DNA sequence: TGAAATGTTAATGCCAGGTTAACGTTGGCA
DNA sequence: TGCCAACGTTAACCTGGCATTAACATTTCA
């Protein structure tokens, strides 16, 4: 579970955001002051700090600076009012990952949070190894044996799915439900096309085999050494 | 200028790569041993370390671990032989940003390097502010006033160009040469379409104005406070 | 005032990617 | 052993998205 530190002096806004973020499966530490935010940061080591710039007492920028000194790679996201443009630039210079201007929709906040977490490597691995191949799902990139392939979106999604379940038998209908959202004859034939393509890409890699289990589905076998 | 530390015990390969990377405008520190690599790292604080795993004496993984302890957010890229699969996994667990299997084309190395540098924020800023709007060129994303727009590639390229030269007058033919590679009547009309679109996106932002200088070109004016 | 320059909106054409077709191969079962 | 369903492979087809181009409008300047 990802832990967020939210420092926001507006009680109502703080509560609404906390509630919303908890509904998105985050653990949220809420603080109304910079001083208490700093204490929570020290005690709990959150994955991401969301700091309102306009705080009573220790302001958000000062708190951010303090956090960055203590933990230079700590992800920060600032909340800022429309009148705080210089504050924003200062925040970015300090190494903040992102900022949002009030007012904003909570969904936007979640989007930003997930972007930052992905970039800081706190969500699933961004790079997957397949024998001597490297696969970066977000970049649709498969590289190995001196070649770099730009996969199509569907190819990348299927390869990612197979890799996430390597050495497990995946039923045809399971893959179809997961990647295509439904199971029909023609989508199954479409999947066959993509399976064939992935086999072609992976052909040079002898320690990986995409096997068919007839009447059942597929299994991506990777040899363990 | 970006500084790279290259630790590679194969003299010939090291020289070839150094030369190639210098041609790509990198400054390259070359070392044949882990021990000397460590010393160079300490003295010169390179932007990216490229470490061969198979080194005499202190091996690449040990060196990488040492570097990560000293500088947790230091970008690392490992060079690995085909027989080093467990090494690769260890490197990734350690927090390496990427790896390449030998043999590889030098262009591939440059691609990987630029990817890592972009991700670590060591190239041009990944996030640009336009008044209360935030623009992330690589993600074709413009967000502000509660809305998030997915720009088309051309829109994003033009906006980025305008922002990179804000408050400077840009001649029509200059923009066309820069983004379209040539200047003709119809491409000019195409640019007019994109200018119009960008104006539409930015309309809510009063402190930014995309002005026409008739017979000359455009200037993106941003008010300074 | 007229023409050129530019603005705006929509139509057009092209391309990439997923789906579907067509033919081939394989495996399992009677 | 032969047949048929399941799947493999390659290419054709269709659609959506995007840049370009068209068409009409507006603005500016001599």
XYZ file of C-alpha atoms (C1' of nucleotides) in Angstrom:
510
model
C 0.000 0.000 0.000
C 1.282 3.401 -1.020
C 1.499 6.026 1.718
C 0.809 9.690 0.962
C 1.528 12.650 3.193
C -1.031 15.413 2.606
C -0.321 18.796 4.182
C -3.315 21.102 3.705
C -4.549 23.770 6.100
C -8.055 23.974 4.674
C -9.828 21.453 6.905
C -12.661 20.701 4.536
C -10.506 20.280 1.459
C -8.071 18.134 3.408
C -10.821 15.802 4.553
C -12.387 15.499 1.106
C -9.067 14.699 -0.528
C -8.101 12.218 2.191
C -11.371 10.408 1.759
C -11.123 10.341 -2.001
C -7.529 9.133 -2.004
C -8.347 6.429 0.524
C -11.047 5.252 -1.829
C -8.302 4.887 -4.418
C -6.467 2.537 -2.063
C -3.861 4.950 -0.789
C -2.971 5.318 2.850
C -3.175 9.032 3.658
C -1.479 10.922 6.472
C -3.220 14.276 6.844
C -1.700 17.319 8.481
C -2.879 20.912 8.672
C 0.468 22.465 9.441
C 3.961 22.308 8.082
C 5.350 21.511 11.502
C 3.122 18.498 12.003
C 3.702 17.482 8.370
C 7.428 17.430 9.013
C 6.938 15.249 12.095
C 4.760 12.806 10.160
C 7.281 12.732 7.343
C 10.042 11.816 9.762
C 8.011 9.118 11.532
C 6.322 7.487 8.602
C 8.503 7.920 5.489
C 5.630 8.375 3.024
C 6.044 7.419 -0.631
C 4.900 10.847 -1.833
C 4.377 14.204 -0.164
C 1.549 16.466 -1.305
C 2.144 19.928 0.052
C -0.073 22.976 -0.034
C 2.148 25.999 -0.563
C 0.098 28.449 1.506
C 0.345 27.109 5.027
C 0.233 28.919 8.376
C 3.563 28.857 10.182
C 6.060 26.842 8.136
C 4.909 27.201 4.524
C 4.844 24.425 1.940
C 7.970 25.522 0.110
C 9.995 25.669 3.280
C 8.710 22.251 4.270
C 9.502 20.888 0.803
C 13.036 22.257 1.022
C 13.469 20.647 4.407
C 12.205 17.316 3.108
C 14.464 17.456 0.069
C 17.463 18.110 2.268
C 16.631 15.106 4.392
C 15.710 12.890 1.434
C 16.879 14.236 -1.933
C 14.925 11.742 -3.977
C 11.690 12.111 -2.053
C 8.849 12.750 -4.553
C 6.990 16.034 -3.957
C 3.788 17.411 -5.383
C 2.700 20.965 -4.626
C -0.839 22.334 -4.409
C -0.913 25.963 -5.320
C -3.415 28.818 -5.562
C -3.752 30.873 -8.707
C -1.734 33.711 -7.233
C 1.370 31.680 -6.457
C 3.225 31.595 -9.748
C 6.638 32.452 -8.331
C 6.084 29.827 -5.691
C 5.520 27.280 -8.426
C 8.772 28.088 -10.162
C 10.614 27.889 -6.864
C 9.036 24.528 -6.190
C 10.092 23.172 -9.555
C 13.618 24.469 -9.100
C 13.746 22.717 -5.752
C 13.126 19.452 -7.510
C 9.378 19.041 -7.075
C 7.951 16.397 -9.321
C 4.751 18.207 -10.169
C 2.224 20.746 -9.046
C -1.504 21.304 -9.350
C -3.340 24.602 -9.309
C -6.430 24.944 -7.169
C -9.206 24.407 -7.870
C -8.715 20.943 -9.347
C -10.667 17.759 -9.729
C -9.671 14.922 -7.412
C -9.257 12.630 -10.433
C -6.574 14.935 -11.711
C -4.738 14.611 -8.422
C -4.848 10.822 -8.668
C -3.546 10.960 -12.216
C -0.651 13.156 -11.143
C 0.079 10.932 -8.170
C 0.207 7.821 -10.320
C 2.444 9.568 -12.846
C 4.906 10.522 -10.149
C 4.847 7.103 -8.519
C 5.478 5.414 -11.843
C 8.350 7.740 -12.584
C 9.902 7.195 -9.178
C 9.666 3.447 -9.622
C 7.273 2.923 -6.725
C 4.746 1.031 -8.778
C 5.349 -2.097 -10.825
C 8.721 -2.532 -12.517
C 9.129 -0.438 -15.575
C 11.602 -2.764 -17.229
C 11.165 -6.491 -17.725
C 13.829 -8.966 -18.731
C 13.212 -11.855 -21.119
C 16.446 -13.780 -21.427
C 18.736 -11.276 -23.153
C 15.795 -9.152 -24.246
C 14.716 -6.031 -22.395
C 11.087 -4.984 -22.553
C 9.804 -1.566 -21.438
C 6.004 -1.862 -21.571
C 5.221 1.845 -21.250
C 7.533 2.649 -24.131
C 6.355 -0.260 -26.263
C 9.995 -1.194 -26.625
C 11.624 -4.601 -26.893
C 15.365 -4.689 -27.340
C 17.946 -7.434 -27.620
C 20.456 -9.150 -29.865
C 21.383 -5.798 -31.363
C 17.838 -4.952 -32.425
C 15.220 -2.648 -30.971
C 11.584 -3.240 -31.846
C 8.784 -0.741 -31.430
C 5.832 -2.941 -30.563
C 2.238 -2.000 -31.208
C 0.091 -1.343 -28.197
C -1.641 -4.713 -28.369
C 1.589 -6.600 -28.842
C 3.031 -4.870 -25.785
C -0.041 -5.515 -23.675
C -0.039 -9.199 -24.550
C 3.678 -9.598 -23.949
C 3.355 -7.849 -20.634
C 0.499 -10.120 -19.644
C 2.432 -13.229 -20.608
C 5.525 -12.053 -18.751
C 3.570 -11.198 -15.640
C 2.394 -14.778 -15.587
C 5.475 -16.522 -16.888
C 5.609 -20.279 -16.401
C 1.891 -20.245 -15.652
C -0.697 -21.741 -17.964
C -3.012 -19.009 -19.235
C -6.347 -20.000 -20.684
C -7.317 -18.488 -23.997
C -10.552 -17.081 -22.572
C -8.678 -15.634 -19.633
C -6.296 -13.689 -21.862
C -9.156 -12.552 -24.053
C -11.170 -11.364 -21.068
C -8.165 -9.583 -19.629
C -6.898 -7.824 -22.753
C -9.921 -7.703 -25.021
C -12.664 -7.542 -22.441
C -14.623 -10.342 -24.094
C -14.305 -13.722 -25.736
C -15.396 -14.388 -29.288
C -14.158 -16.423 -32.200
C -12.776 -13.489 -34.157
C -10.990 -11.904 -31.231
C -9.470 -15.308 -30.587
C -8.129 -15.356 -34.111
C -6.819 -11.870 -33.557
C -4.984 -13.068 -30.494
C -3.484 -15.885 -32.569
C -2.039 -13.241 -34.855
C -0.429 -11.437 -31.925
C 0.887 -14.659 -30.448
C 2.531 -15.384 -33.761
C 4.089 -11.934 -33.861
C 5.467 -12.214 -30.351
C 6.973 -15.589 -31.225
C 8.696 -13.965 -34.140
C 10.219 -11.223 -32.005
C 11.425 -13.656 -29.349
C 12.792 -16.196 -31.793
C 16.509 -15.464 -31.175
C 16.113 -16.100 -27.450
C 16.635 -19.821 -26.887
C 15.848 -19.811 -23.209
C 12.320 -18.543 -23.680
C 9.529 -20.445 -25.345
C 5.934 -19.437 -25.911
C 4.143 -22.770 -25.835
C 0.644 -23.677 -26.921
C -1.476 -25.976 -24.814
C -3.975 -27.153 -27.318
C -7.553 -26.603 -26.334
C -6.451 -24.669 -23.236
C -4.160 -21.708 -23.905
C -0.528 -20.638 -23.673
C 2.409 -20.593 -21.311
C 5.497 -18.447 -21.630
C 8.276 -20.686 -20.370
C 11.436 -19.062 -19.196
C 14.340 -21.256 -18.211
C 15.715 -20.677 -14.792
C 19.455 -21.029 -14.307
C 27.709 19.114 -21.289
C 26.694 15.740 -19.939
C 29.441 13.710 -18.270
C 29.482 9.917 -18.549
C 31.629 7.508 -16.575
C 32.466 4.433 -18.649
C 34.056 1.510 -16.820
C 35.106 -1.178 -19.305
C 38.130 -3.458 -19.091
C 38.243 -4.296 -22.784
C 40.640 -1.594 -23.991
C 39.510 -1.617 -27.590
C 35.809 -1.544 -26.856
C 36.308 1.168 -24.261
C 38.169 3.366 -26.747
C 35.632 2.848 -29.527
C 32.711 3.670 -27.247
C 34.451 6.713 -25.771
C 35.142 8.041 -29.214
C 31.634 7.424 -30.407
C 30.043 8.996 -27.346
C 32.303 12.024 -27.594
C 31.119 12.452 -31.147
C 27.612 12.617 -29.671
C 28.711 15.570 -27.545
C 29.149 13.711 -24.269
C 32.144 14.139 -22.037
C 33.441 10.630 -21.293
C 35.574 9.484 -18.382
C 37.044 6.095 -19.230
C 38.330 3.590 -16.710
C 39.430 -0.019 -17.102
C 38.976 -1.026 -13.510
C 36.325 -0.762 -10.841
C 38.783 0.830 -8.445
C 39.733 3.618 -10.811
C 36.082 3.993 -11.811
C 35.169 4.561 -8.198
C 37.859 7.218 -7.844
C 36.664 8.997 -10.988
C 33.101 8.817 -9.732
C 34.101 10.464 -6.472
C 36.155 13.198 -8.139
C 33.935 14.057 -11.062
C 30.319 13.306 -10.155
C 29.277 12.083 -13.614
C 25.691 12.386 -14.763
C 25.502 8.689 -15.678
C 27.661 5.672 -14.950
C 28.043 2.950 -17.556
C 29.503 -0.118 -15.912
C 30.674 -3.346 -17.439
C 29.717 -6.167 -15.101
C 32.706 -8.381 -15.797
C 35.650 -6.395 -14.474
C 38.946 -7.544 -13.008
C 39.277 -6.794 -9.309
C 36.167 -4.946 -8.145
C 33.394 -6.105 -10.471
C 30.710 -3.886 -11.964
C 27.963 -4.961 -9.601
C 30.047 -4.258 -6.547
C 30.997 -0.885 -7.940
C 27.375 -0.143 -8.752
C 26.359 -1.043 -5.210
C 29.042 1.204 -3.833
C 27.920 4.085 -6.044
C 24.280 3.617 -5.083
C 25.164 3.713 -1.421
C 27.026 6.965 -1.890
C 24.430 8.481 -4.219
C 21.078 6.663 -4.194
C 19.676 8.511 -7.174
C 22.757 8.158 -9.350
C 21.708 6.754 -12.761
C 23.422 3.462 -13.681
C 23.573 1.494 -16.883
C 25.178 -1.960 -16.983
C 26.925 -3.631 -19.894
C 26.598 -7.362 -19.657
C 27.725 -10.478 -21.560
C 25.244 -13.099 -22.666
C 26.122 -15.390 -19.819
C 25.387 -12.927 -17.029
C 21.661 -13.257 -16.530
C 21.713 -13.449 -12.754
C 23.977 -10.437 -12.773
C 21.377 -8.534 -14.735
C 18.642 -9.303 -12.257
C 20.871 -8.273 -9.384
C 21.692 -5.030 -11.142
C 18.026 -4.234 -11.675
C 17.221 -5.020 -8.053
C 19.992 -2.679 -7.022
C 18.212 0.136 -8.798
C 20.030 0.202 -12.115
C 18.200 2.192 -14.714
C 18.968 -0.083 -17.630
C 21.316 -2.625 -19.081
C 22.554 -3.627 -22.512
C 23.768 -7.031 -23.605
C 26.977 -7.268 -25.581
C 27.372 -7.187 -28.450
C 25.349 -4.022 -29.132
C 25.385 -1.203 -31.620
C 26.730 2.119 -30.335
C 23.532 3.825 -31.475
C 21.609 1.640 -29.125
C 23.821 2.766 -26.279
C 23.162 6.408 -27.108
C 19.437 5.730 -27.227
C 19.555 4.111 -23.789
C 21.684 6.911 -22.414
C 19.284 9.575 -23.624
C 16.338 7.638 -22.234
C 17.918 7.455 -18.812
C 18.984 11.092 -18.841
C 15.516 12.202 -19.797
C 13.986 10.111 -17.044
C 16.403 11.410 -14.469
C 15.644 14.978 -15.510
C 19.195 15.725 -16.644
C 18.181 16.925 -20.037
C 15.788 19.769 -20.762
C 12.914 20.239 -18.333
C 10.223 17.665 -18.648
C 7.514 19.962 -17.373
C 6.815 23.457 -18.600
C 4.560 26.016 -16.970
C 2.321 28.367 -18.919
C 0.577 30.574 -16.411
C -1.632 28.131 -14.541
C -1.248 25.496 -17.242
C 1.226 22.638 -16.984
C 2.609 21.163 -20.186
C 4.507 17.857 -20.380
C 5.824 17.685 -23.964
C 6.829 14.012 -23.935
C 3.401 13.016 -22.746
C 1.584 15.379 -25.122
C -0.261 16.640 -22.093
C -1.536 20.114 -21.289
C -3.410 20.562 -18.033
C -5.002 23.493 -16.255
C -8.221 25.096 -15.084
C -9.544 21.677 -14.217
C -9.043 20.253 -17.720
C -6.438 17.923 -19.179
C -5.900 17.926 -22.929
C -4.138 15.232 -24.915
C -2.427 17.218 -27.671
C -1.507 15.772 -31.015
C 2.155 15.402 -31.753
C 2.317 18.466 -33.962
C 0.427 20.617 -31.497
C 2.819 19.589 -28.753
C 5.892 20.216 -30.873
C 4.691 23.668 -31.819
C 3.727 24.591 -28.273
C 7.075 23.404 -27.031
C 8.858 25.458 -29.656
C 6.873 28.555 -28.783
C 7.479 28.064 -25.067
C 11.171 27.509 -25.543
C 11.318 30.905 -27.184
C 8.716 32.746 -25.175
C 8.704 36.518 -25.531
C 10.867 36.175 -28.624
C 9.593 36.946 -32.081
C 9.656 33.796 -34.200
C 9.541 34.165 -37.957
C 7.076 32.022 -39.832
C 9.781 30.502 -41.989
C 11.878 29.787 -38.922
C 9.119 27.788 -37.277
C 8.390 25.995 -40.519
C 12.035 25.091 -41.043
C 12.319 23.960 -37.436
C 9.170 21.861 -37.165
C 8.316 21.031 -40.776
C 11.765 20.961 -42.293
C 10.752 23.197 -45.165
C 8.772 26.266 -46.045
C 5.902 26.225 -48.516
C 2.543 27.860 -48.807
C 0.530 24.856 -47.772
C 2.670 23.965 -44.768
C 2.278 27.589 -43.721
C -1.481 27.187 -43.829
C -1.111 23.999 -41.836
C 0.812 25.905 -39.207
C -1.974 28.494 -39.099
C -4.346 25.680 -38.195
C -2.122 24.581 -35.317
C -1.653 28.132 -34.113
C -5.395 28.492 -33.992
C -5.737 25.275 -32.009
C -3.121 26.276 -29.486
C -4.874 29.601 -29.020
C -8.021 27.719 -28.280
C -6.381 25.572 -25.618
C -4.717 28.534 -23.925
C -7.743 30.782 -24.029
C -8.579 30.579 -20.286
C -5.110 31.802 -19.369
C -5.173 35.591 -19.344
C -1.501 36.128 -18.662
C -0.399 34.378 -21.822
C -1.012 35.645 -25.321
C -0.011 34.161 -28.636
C 0.425 37.208 -30.789
C 0.710 37.535 -34.530
C 3.231 39.874 -36.067
C 1.837 40.322 -39.499
C 4.204 39.515 -42.286
C 6.810 38.279 -39.768
C 5.561 35.544 -37.456
C 4.459 34.939 -33.882
C 5.451 35.605 -30.318
C 4.176 33.839 -27.240
C 3.966 36.548 -24.618
C 3.955 35.529 -21.013
C 3.482 38.196 -18.386
C 6.147 38.392 -15.776
C 5.123 39.343 -12.271
C -10.842 50.162 -50.769
C -8.730 46.145 -52.256
C -5.544 42.607 -51.756
C -2.575 39.932 -49.057
C -1.992 37.767 -44.780
C -3.851 35.179 -41.425
C -7.910 32.861 -38.612
C -11.193 29.284 -38.182
C -13.675 25.212 -39.158
C -14.348 21.270 -41.800
C -13.243 18.110 -45.601
C -9.856 15.084 -47.492
C -6.268 11.780 -47.805
C -3.009 8.868 -45.784
C -1.212 5.705 -42.587
C -0.940 2.620 -38.751
C -2.934 -0.824 -36.136
C -6.443 -4.159 -34.985
C -9.458 -7.236 -37.057
C -10.704 -10.565 -40.417
C -9.697 -13.628 -44.332
C -7.399 -17.240 -46.521
C -4.628 -20.924 -46.633
C -1.520 -24.050 -44.069
C -0.035 -27.059 -40.217
C -0.600 -29.767 -36.135
C -2.542 -32.672 -32.712
C -5.943 -35.634 -30.927
C -9.382 -38.916 -31.412
C -12.286 -42.418 -33.548
C -4.816 -43.728 -40.601
C -7.863 -40.176 -41.741
C -10.529 -36.406 -40.403
C -11.504 -32.284 -38.211
C -10.936 -28.765 -34.898
C -7.570 -25.802 -33.142
C -4.135 -22.928 -34.006
C -0.155 -20.671 -37.064
C 1.099 -17.477 -40.496
C 0.723 -13.927 -43.813
C -1.888 -10.597 -46.057
C -6.130 -8.005 -47.008
C -9.454 -4.979 -45.159
C -11.440 -1.410 -42.383
C -11.437 2.313 -39.272
C -9.822 6.033 -36.558
C -6.666 9.638 -35.887
C -3.872 13.120 -37.562
C -1.722 16.308 -40.741
C -2.741 18.552 -44.748
C -5.695 21.095 -47.708
C -9.982 23.572 -48.785
C -13.280 27.027 -48.157
C -14.892 30.903 -46.287
C -14.089 34.772 -42.957
C -11.532 38.435 -40.757
C -7.864 41.656 -40.230
C -4.333 44.685 -41.583
C -1.980 47.864 -44.342
C -0.763 50.587 -48.352
